[in-house]
PDB file of C-alpha atoms in Angstrom:
ATOM      1  CA  GLU A 285      69.792 129.925 155.978  1.00  0.00           C
ATOM      2  CA  VAL A 286      72.906 131.394 157.613  1.00  0.00           C
ATOM      3  CA  ASP A 287      72.698 134.311 160.052  1.00  0.00           C
ATOM      4  CA  LEU A 288      75.975 136.208 159.546  1.00  0.00           C
ATOM      5  CA  ASN A 289      75.256 138.513 162.474  1.00  0.00           C
ATOM      6  CA  ALA A 290      75.217 135.524 164.782  1.00  0.00           C
ATOM      7  CA  VAL A 291      78.444 134.154 163.348  1.00  0.00           C
ATOM      8  CA  PHE A 292      80.203 137.508 163.057  1.00  0.00           C
ATOM      9  CA  PRO A 293      78.693 140.005 165.527  1.00  0.00           C
ATOM     10  CA  ARG A 294      78.851 143.622 164.355  1.00  0.00           C
ATOM     11  CA  GLY A 295      80.723 144.815 167.425  1.00  0.00           C
ATOM     12  CA  ARG A 296      83.502 142.342 166.898  1.00  0.00           C
ATOM     13  CA  THR A 297      86.695 143.553 165.265  1.00  0.00           C
ATOM     14  CA  LEU A 298      87.446 141.662 162.068  1.00  0.00           C
ATOM     15  CA  SER A 299      90.383 141.762 159.804  1.00  0.00           C
ATOM     16  CA  PRO A 300      89.872 143.389 156.399  1.00  0.00           C
ATOM     17  CA  LYS A 301      90.054 140.028 154.616  1.00  0.00           C
ATOM     18  CA  VAL A 302      87.491 138.454 156.908  1.00  0.00           C
ATOM     19  CA  ARG A 303      85.253 141.515 156.632  1.00  0.00           C
ATOM     20  CA  ALA A 304      85.503 141.394 152.824  1.00  0.00           C
ATOM     21  CA  PHE A 305      84.624 137.715 152.922  1.00  0.00           C
ATOM     22  CA  VAL A 306      81.662 138.423 155.197  1.00  0.00           C
ATOM     23  CA  ASP A 307      80.425 141.200 152.907  1.00  0.00           C
ATOM     24  CA  PHE A 308      80.816 138.956 149.849  1.00  0.00           C
ATOM     25  CA  LEU A 309      78.974 136.149 151.592  1.00  0.00           C
ATOM     26  CA  ALA A 310      76.172 138.520 152.608  1.00  0.00           C
ATOM     27  CA  GLU A 311      75.839 139.751 149.024  1.00  0.00           C
ATOM     28  CA  ARG A 312      75.638 136.209 147.711  1.00  0.00           C
ATOM     29  CA  LEU A 313      73.004 135.308 150.292  1.00  0.00           C
ATOM     30  CA  ALA A 314      70.976 138.370 149.311  1.00  0.00           C
ATOM     31  CA  GLN A 315      71.226 137.383 145.644  1.00  0.00           C
ATOM     32  CA  ASN A 316      70.109 133.858 146.485  1.00  0.00           C
ATOM     33  CA  ASP A 317      67.142 135.215 148.449  1.00  0.00           C
ATOM     34  CA  ALA A 318      66.178 137.490 145.533  1.00  0.00           C
ATOM     35  CA  ARG A 319      66.519 134.625 143.089  1.00  0.00           C
ATOM     36  CA  ALA A 320      64.408 132.349 145.280  1.00  0.00           C
ATOM     37  CA  ALA A 321      61.723 135.027 145.542  1.00  0.00           C
ATOM     38  CA  TRP A 322      61.791 135.486 141.751  1.00  0.00           C
ATOM     39  CA  VAL A 323      61.442 131.726 141.248  1.00  0.00           C
ATOM     40  CA  ARG A 324      58.495 131.646 143.653  1.00  0.00           C
ATOM     41  CA  TRP A 325      56.742 134.480 141.792  1.00  0.00           C
ATOM     42  CA  LEU A 326      57.539 132.792 138.490  1.00  0.00           C
ATOM     43  CA  ALA A 327      55.986 129.546 139.724  1.00  0.00           C
ATOM     44  CA  ILE A 328      52.919 131.408 140.959  1.00  0.00           C
ATOM     45  CA  GLY A 329      52.615 133.270 137.632  1.00  0.00           C
ATOM     46  CA  THR A 330      53.003 130.043 135.656  1.00  0.00           C
ATOM     47  CA  ALA A 331      50.310 128.378 137.765  1.00  0.00           C
ATOM     48  CA  LEU A 332      47.970 131.316 137.226  1.00  0.00           C
ATOM     49  CA  LEU A 333      48.610 131.243 133.473  1.00  0.00           C
ATOM     50  CA  ALA A 334      47.932 127.499 133.427  1.00  0.00           C
ATOM     51  CA  VAL A 335      44.649 128.025 135.276  1.00  0.00           C
ATOM     52  CA  LEU A 336      43.649 130.801 132.866  1.00  0.00           C
ATOM     53  CA  ALA A 337      44.579 128.604 129.895  1.00  0.00           C
ATOM     54  CA  ILE A 338      42.475 125.753 131.284  1.00  0.00           C
ATOM     55  CA  LEU A 339      39.526 128.093 131.850  1.00  0.00           C
ATOM     56  CA  LEU A 340      39.865 129.505 128.326  1.00  0.00           C
ATOM     57  CA  ALA A 341      40.130 126.021 126.803  1.00  0.00           C
ATOM     58  CA  THR A 342      37.069 124.924 128.793  1.00  0.00           C
ATOM     59  CA  ARG A 343      35.119 127.917 127.528  1.00  0.00           C
ATOM     60  CA  LEU A 344      36.158 127.264 123.928  1.00  0.00           C
ATOM     61  CA  LEU A 345      35.231 123.583 124.267  1.00  0.00           C
ATOM     62  CA  ASN A 346      31.839 124.532 125.688  1.00  0.00           C
ATOM     63  CA  ARG A 347      31.257 126.899 122.773  1.00  0.00           C
ATOM     64  CA  ALA A 348      32.318 124.257 120.270  1.00  0.00           C
ATOM     65  CA  TRP A 349      30.070 121.675 121.922  1.00  0.00           C
ATOM     66  CA  ALA A 350      27.131 124.097 121.971  1.00  0.00           C
ATOM     67  CA  SER A 351      27.708 124.975 118.310  1.00  0.00           C
ATOM     68  CA  SER A 352      28.000 121.295 117.374  1.00  0.00           C
ATOM     69  CA  TYR A 353      24.864 120.433 119.323  1.00  0.00           C
ATOM     70  CA  SER A 354      22.961 123.294 117.659  1.00  0.00           C
ATOM     71  CA  ALA A 355      24.139 122.224 114.196  1.00  0.00           C
ATOM     72  CA  GLU A 356      23.236 118.599 114.904  1.00  0.00           C
ATOM     73  CA  LYS A 357      19.805 119.643 116.162  1.00  0.00           C
ATOM     74  CA  GLU A 358      19.253 121.722 113.034  1.00  0.00           C
ATOM     75  CA  GLN A 359      20.315 118.792 110.860  1.00  0.00           C
ATOM     76  CA  ARG A 360      17.836 116.530 112.657  1.00  0.00           C
ATOM     77  CA  VAL A 361      15.061 119.069 112.089  1.00  0.00           C
ATOM     78  CA  LEU A 362      15.951 119.376 108.395  1.00  0.00           C
ATOM     79  CA  ALA A 363      16.096 115.588 108.030  1.00  0.00           C
ATOM     80  CA  LEU A 364      12.688 115.282 109.697  1.00  0.00           C
ATOM     81  CA  ARG A 365      11.220 117.935 107.390  1.00  0.00           C
ATOM     82  CA  PHE A 366      12.741 116.204 104.368  1.00  0.00           C
ATOM     83  CA  GLN A 367      11.316 112.850 105.427  1.00  0.00           C
ATOM     84  CA  THR A 368       7.909 114.433 106.059  1.00  0.00           C
ATOM     85  CA  CYS A 369       7.958 115.929 102.575  1.00  0.00           C
ATOM     86  CA  LEU A 370       8.840 112.547 101.082  1.00  0.00           C
ATOM     87  CA  ASP A 371       6.073 110.760 102.984  1.00  0.00           C
ATOM     88  CA  SER A 372       3.498 113.343 101.853  1.00  0.00           C
ATOM     89  CA  LEU A 373       4.058 112.462  98.189  1.00  0.00           C
ATOM     90  CA  SER A 374       1.723 110.088  96.391  1.00  0.00           C
ATOM     91  CA  GLN A 375       4.690 108.826  94.382  1.00  0.00           C
ATOM     92  CA  GLY A 376       7.348 106.417  95.505  1.00  0.00           C
ATOM     93  CA  VAL A 377      10.688 108.158  96.009  1.00  0.00           C
ATOM     94  CA  ALA A 378      14.084 106.679  96.871  1.00  0.00           C
ATOM     95  CA  VAL A 379      17.426 108.501  97.025  1.00  0.00           C
ATOM     96  CA  PHE A 380      20.648 106.637  96.269  1.00  0.00           C
ATOM     97  CA  GLY A 381      24.129 108.046  96.866  1.00  0.00           C
ATOM     98  CA  ALA A 382      27.129 108.027  94.544  1.00  0.00           C
ATOM     99  CA  ASP A 383      27.935 104.502  95.790  1.00  0.00           C
ATOM    100  CA  ARG A 384      24.412 103.458  94.673  1.00  0.00           C
ATOM    101  CA  ARG A 385      23.296 102.746  98.235  1.00  0.00           C
ATOM    102  CA  LEU A 386      19.945 103.751  99.675  1.00  0.00           C
ATOM    103  CA  SER A 387      19.930 106.866 101.870  1.00  0.00           C
ATOM    104  CA  HIS A 388      16.269 108.065 101.962  1.00  0.00           C
ATOM    105  CA  TRP A 389      12.903 106.699 100.887  1.00  0.00           C
ATOM    106  CA  ASN A 390       9.197 107.096 101.563  1.00  0.00           C
ATOM    107  CA  HIS A 391       6.352 104.706 102.298  1.00  0.00           C
ATOM    108  CA  CYS A 392       4.981 104.730  98.743  1.00  0.00           C
ATOM    109  CA  PHE A 393       8.291 103.402  97.443  1.00  0.00           C
ATOM    110  CA  GLN A 394       7.836 100.306  99.573  1.00  0.00           C
ATOM    111  CA  VAL A 395       4.168  99.900  98.638  1.00  0.00           C
ATOM    112  CA  LEU A 396       4.499 100.369  94.864  1.00  0.00           C
ATOM    113  CA  LEU A 397       7.415  97.943  94.575  1.00  0.00           C
ATOM    114  CA  ASP A 398       5.939  95.548  97.174  1.00  0.00           C
ATOM    115  CA  LEU A 399       9.170  95.517  99.184  1.00  0.00           C
ATOM    116  CA  PRO A 400       9.561  93.763 102.545  1.00  0.00           C
ATOM    117  CA  ARG A 401      10.051  96.158 105.446  1.00  0.00           C
ATOM    118  CA  GLY A 402      13.392  94.604 106.425  1.00  0.00           C
ATOM    119  CA  MET A 403      14.890  95.470 103.041  1.00  0.00           C
ATOM    120  CA  LEU A 404      14.437  99.201 103.567  1.00  0.00           C
ATOM    121  CA  ARG A 405      17.297 100.542 105.641  1.00  0.00           C
ATOM    122  CA  PRO A 406      20.122 103.002 104.951  1.00  0.00           C
ATOM    123  CA  GLY A 407      23.051 101.553 103.045  1.00  0.00           C
ATOM    124  CA  VAL A 408      21.205  98.821 101.130  1.00  0.00           C
ATOM    125  CA  PRO A 409      22.722  98.527  97.608  1.00  0.00           C
ATOM    126  CA  TYR A 410      20.568  99.335  94.594  1.00  0.00           C
ATOM    127  CA  ALA A 411      21.427  95.896  93.197  1.00  0.00           C
ATOM    128  CA  THR A 412      19.369  94.328  96.006  1.00  0.00           C
ATOM    129  CA  PHE A 413      16.222  96.113  94.823  1.00  0.00           C
ATOM    130  CA  ALA A 414      17.003  95.318  91.188  1.00  0.00           C
ATOM    131  CA  GLU A 415      17.362  91.614  91.993  1.00  0.00           C
ATOM    132  CA  HIS A 416      14.167  91.635  94.063  1.00  0.00           C
ATOM    133  CA  SER A 417      12.199  93.326  91.275  1.00  0.00           C
ATOM    134  CA  ALA A 418      13.482  90.795  88.750  1.00  0.00           C
ATOM    135  CA  GLU A 419      11.430  88.048  90.414  1.00  0.00           C
ATOM    136  CA  PRO A 420       8.350  86.818  88.500  1.00  0.00           C
ATOM    137  CA  GLY A 421       5.242  88.937  88.938  1.00  0.00           C
ATOM    138  CA  ARG A 422       7.094  92.127  89.859  1.00  0.00           C
ATOM    139  CA  ALA A 423       7.786  95.344  87.957  1.00  0.00           C
ATOM    140  CA  ALA A 424      11.466  95.114  87.035  1.00  0.00           C
ATOM    141  CA  LEU A 425      13.863  97.965  87.723  1.00  0.00           C
ATOM    142  CA  GLU A 426      16.918  98.782  85.686  1.00  0.00           C
ATOM    143  CA  SER A 427      19.872  96.564  86.431  1.00  0.00           C
ATOM    144  CA  GLU A 428      23.014  98.087  87.878  1.00  0.00           C
ATOM    145  CA  ASP A 429      24.823  97.432  84.586  1.00  0.00           C
ATOM    146  CA  GLN A 430      22.150  99.399  82.726  1.00  0.00           C
ATOM    147  CA  ILE A 431      22.677 102.336  85.065  1.00  0.00           C
ATOM    148  CA  VAL A 432      26.468 102.270  84.724  1.00  0.00           C
ATOM    149  CA  HIS A 433      26.716 101.357  81.021  1.00  0.00           C
ATOM    150  CA  GLY A 434      23.332 102.513  79.764  1.00  0.00           C
ATOM    151  CA  GLY A 435      24.785 105.061  77.373  1.00  0.00           C
ATOM    152  CA  HIS A 436      22.714 107.911  78.744  1.00  0.00           C
ATOM    153  CA  ALA A 437      24.139 111.364  79.385  1.00  0.00           C
ATOM    154  CA  PRO A 438      25.259 111.835  83.008  1.00  0.00           C
ATOM    155  CA  ASP A 439      22.703 114.608  83.620  1.00  0.00           C
ATOM    156  CA  GLU A 440      19.884 113.035  81.585  1.00  0.00           C
ATOM    157  CA  ALA A 441      16.780 111.701  83.328  1.00  0.00           C
ATOM    158  CA  VAL A 442      15.734 108.195  82.286  1.00  0.00           C
ATOM    159  CA  VAL A 443      12.025 107.359  82.121  1.00  0.00           C
ATOM    160  CA  PHE A 444      10.654 103.874  81.527  1.00  0.00           C
ATOM    161  CA  GLU A 445       7.470 101.932  82.223  1.00  0.00           C
ATOM    162  CA  ARG A 446       6.889  98.537  83.770  1.00  0.00           C
ATOM    163  CA  THR A 447       3.821  96.408  84.442  1.00  0.00           C
ATOM    164  CA  GLY A 448       3.705  94.173  87.484  1.00  0.00           C
ATOM    165  CA  GLY A 449       2.039  90.805  87.837  1.00  0.00           C
ATOM    166  CA  ASP A 450      -0.880  92.419  89.671  1.00  0.00           C
ATOM    167  CA  GLY A 451      -1.638  94.543  86.616  1.00  0.00           C
ATOM    168  CA  HIS A 452      -0.308  97.778  88.057  1.00  0.00           C
ATOM    169  CA  HIS A 453       1.266  99.989  85.436  1.00  0.00           C
ATOM    170  CA  LEU A 454       4.230 101.891  86.838  1.00  0.00           C
ATOM    171  CA  GLU A 455       6.242 104.757  85.415  1.00  0.00           C
ATOM    172  CA  LEU A 456       9.787 104.912  86.773  1.00  0.00           C
ATOM    173  CA  ARG A 457      12.028 107.949  86.484  1.00  0.00           C
ATOM    174  CA  ARG A 458      15.711 107.962  87.404  1.00  0.00           C
ATOM    175  CA  THR A 459      17.053 111.490  87.865  1.00  0.00           C
ATOM    176  CA  PRO A 460      20.840 111.938  88.309  1.00  0.00           C
ATOM    177  CA  MET A 461      22.166 114.171  91.099  1.00  0.00           C
ATOM    178  CA  PRO A 462      25.303 116.365  90.973  1.00  0.00           C
ATOM    179  CA  ASP A 463      27.132 114.207  93.538  1.00  0.00           C
ATOM    180  CA  GLY A 464      26.871 111.103  91.339  1.00  0.00           C
ATOM    181  CA  GLY A 465      23.824 109.594  93.020  1.00  0.00           C
ATOM    182  CA  PHE A 466      20.293 109.516  91.665  1.00  0.00           C
ATOM    183  CA  VAL A 467      16.649 109.810  92.692  1.00  0.00           C
ATOM    184  CA  LEU A 468      14.271 107.025  91.692  1.00  0.00           C
ATOM    185  CA  THR A 469      10.644 108.170  91.362  1.00  0.00           C
ATOM    186  CA  ILE A 470       7.819 105.678  90.841  1.00  0.00           C
ATOM    187  CA  SER A 471       4.333 106.731  89.762  1.00  0.00           C
ATOM    188  CA  ASP A 472       1.307 104.449  89.638  1.00  0.00           C
ATOM    189  CA  MET A 473      -0.107 105.037  86.149  1.00  0.00           C
ATOM    190  CA  THR A 474      -2.678 102.213  86.325  1.00  0.00           C
ATOM    191  CA  LYS A 475      -5.730 104.490  86.294  1.00  0.00           C
ATOM    192  CA  ARG A 476      -4.338 106.594  83.497  1.00  0.00           C
ATOM    193  CA  ALA A 477      -3.493 103.484  81.475  1.00  0.00           C
ATOM    194  CA  GLN A 478      -6.998 102.155  82.080  1.00  0.00           C
ATOM    195  CA  ALA A 479      -8.501 105.499  81.029  1.00  0.00           C
ATOM    196  CA  GLU A 480      -6.370 105.540  77.905  1.00  0.00           C
ATOM    197  CA  GLY A 481      -7.494 101.974  77.144  1.00  0.00           C
ATOM    198  CA  VAL A 482     -11.135 102.949  77.542  1.00  0.00           C
ATOM    199  CA  LEU A 483     -10.579 105.978  75.334  1.00  0.00           C
ATOM    200  CA  ARG A 484      -9.021 103.821  72.629  1.00  0.00           C
ATOM    201  CA  GLU A 485     -11.964 101.429  72.787  1.00  0.00           C
ATOM    202  CA  VAL A 486     -14.378 104.346  72.492  1.00  0.00           C
ATOM    203  CA  GLN A 487     -12.463 105.694  69.513  1.00  0.00           C
ATOM    204  CA  LYS A 488     -12.578 102.230  67.911  1.00  0.00           C
ATOM    205  CA  MET A 489     -16.331 101.999  68.483  1.00  0.00           C
ATOM    206  CA  GLN A 490     -16.783 105.471  67.018  1.00  0.00           C
ATOM    207  CA  ALA A 491     -14.748 104.487  63.985  1.00  0.00           C
ATOM    208  CA  ILE A 492     -16.749 101.267  63.588  1.00  0.00           C
ATOM    209  CA  GLY A 493     -19.993 103.222  64.004  1.00  0.00           C
ATOM    210  CA  GLN A 494     -18.978 105.707  61.349  1.00  0.00           C
ATOM    211  CA  LEU A 495     -17.920 102.902  59.029  1.00  0.00           C
ATOM    212  CA  THR A 496     -21.190 100.990  59.664  1.00  0.00           C
ATOM    213  CA  GLY A 497     -23.225 104.143  59.114  1.00  0.00           C
ATOM    214  CA  GLY A 498     -21.418 104.790  55.854  1.00  0.00           C
ATOM    215  CA  ILE A 499     -22.002 101.234  54.629  1.00  0.00           C
ATOM    216  CA  ALA A 500     -25.701 101.396  55.609  1.00  0.00           C
ATOM    217  CA  HIS A 501     -26.014 104.722  53.783  1.00  0.00           C
ATOM    218  CA  ASP A 502     -24.435 103.231  50.683  1.00  0.00           C
TER     219      ASP A 502
END
């Protein structure tokens, strides 16, 4: 900074040209001081805006994180409820996605198909279960080719029955889902099949009894 009063004292007589130069120089120095003050205030304002922007971004991030955490917590609760509902069923249920990979299942699905525990995990292809069920003594599932090229309508449920080597009579139902996947439901119909067999035997005995009675009457 230059002190013009020290260089050119006010009591000193100056020529008009020098005085004009001094006045011009003083004006320029005043402009420089004003510009420097404006730059300082601009820097302070920019810093304050940056701090406010950081605080606002932090608040928005906290809200987004809280919303994401709440949604994730709700999804976990819904998934737990869904799994509880599946496990409460007396039927075996397995859900396969559009890529024909396992996404959900219940305990009865493992028991009725006699599946090893290590086979049941998310992402296992349906073909793995089909190949496992094709082994001797097991109730066979549909092959993957039958599912893809079976000739059934896309929204039509497919019901078929299989009998395992242990004598269990199973009814399997494949229900398509809108997203291209399907739900495989397995019901143990052994008792019903046995009851139907007993009923048929009783009907046969009744028919034989009626026929014998008629012959004896004749």
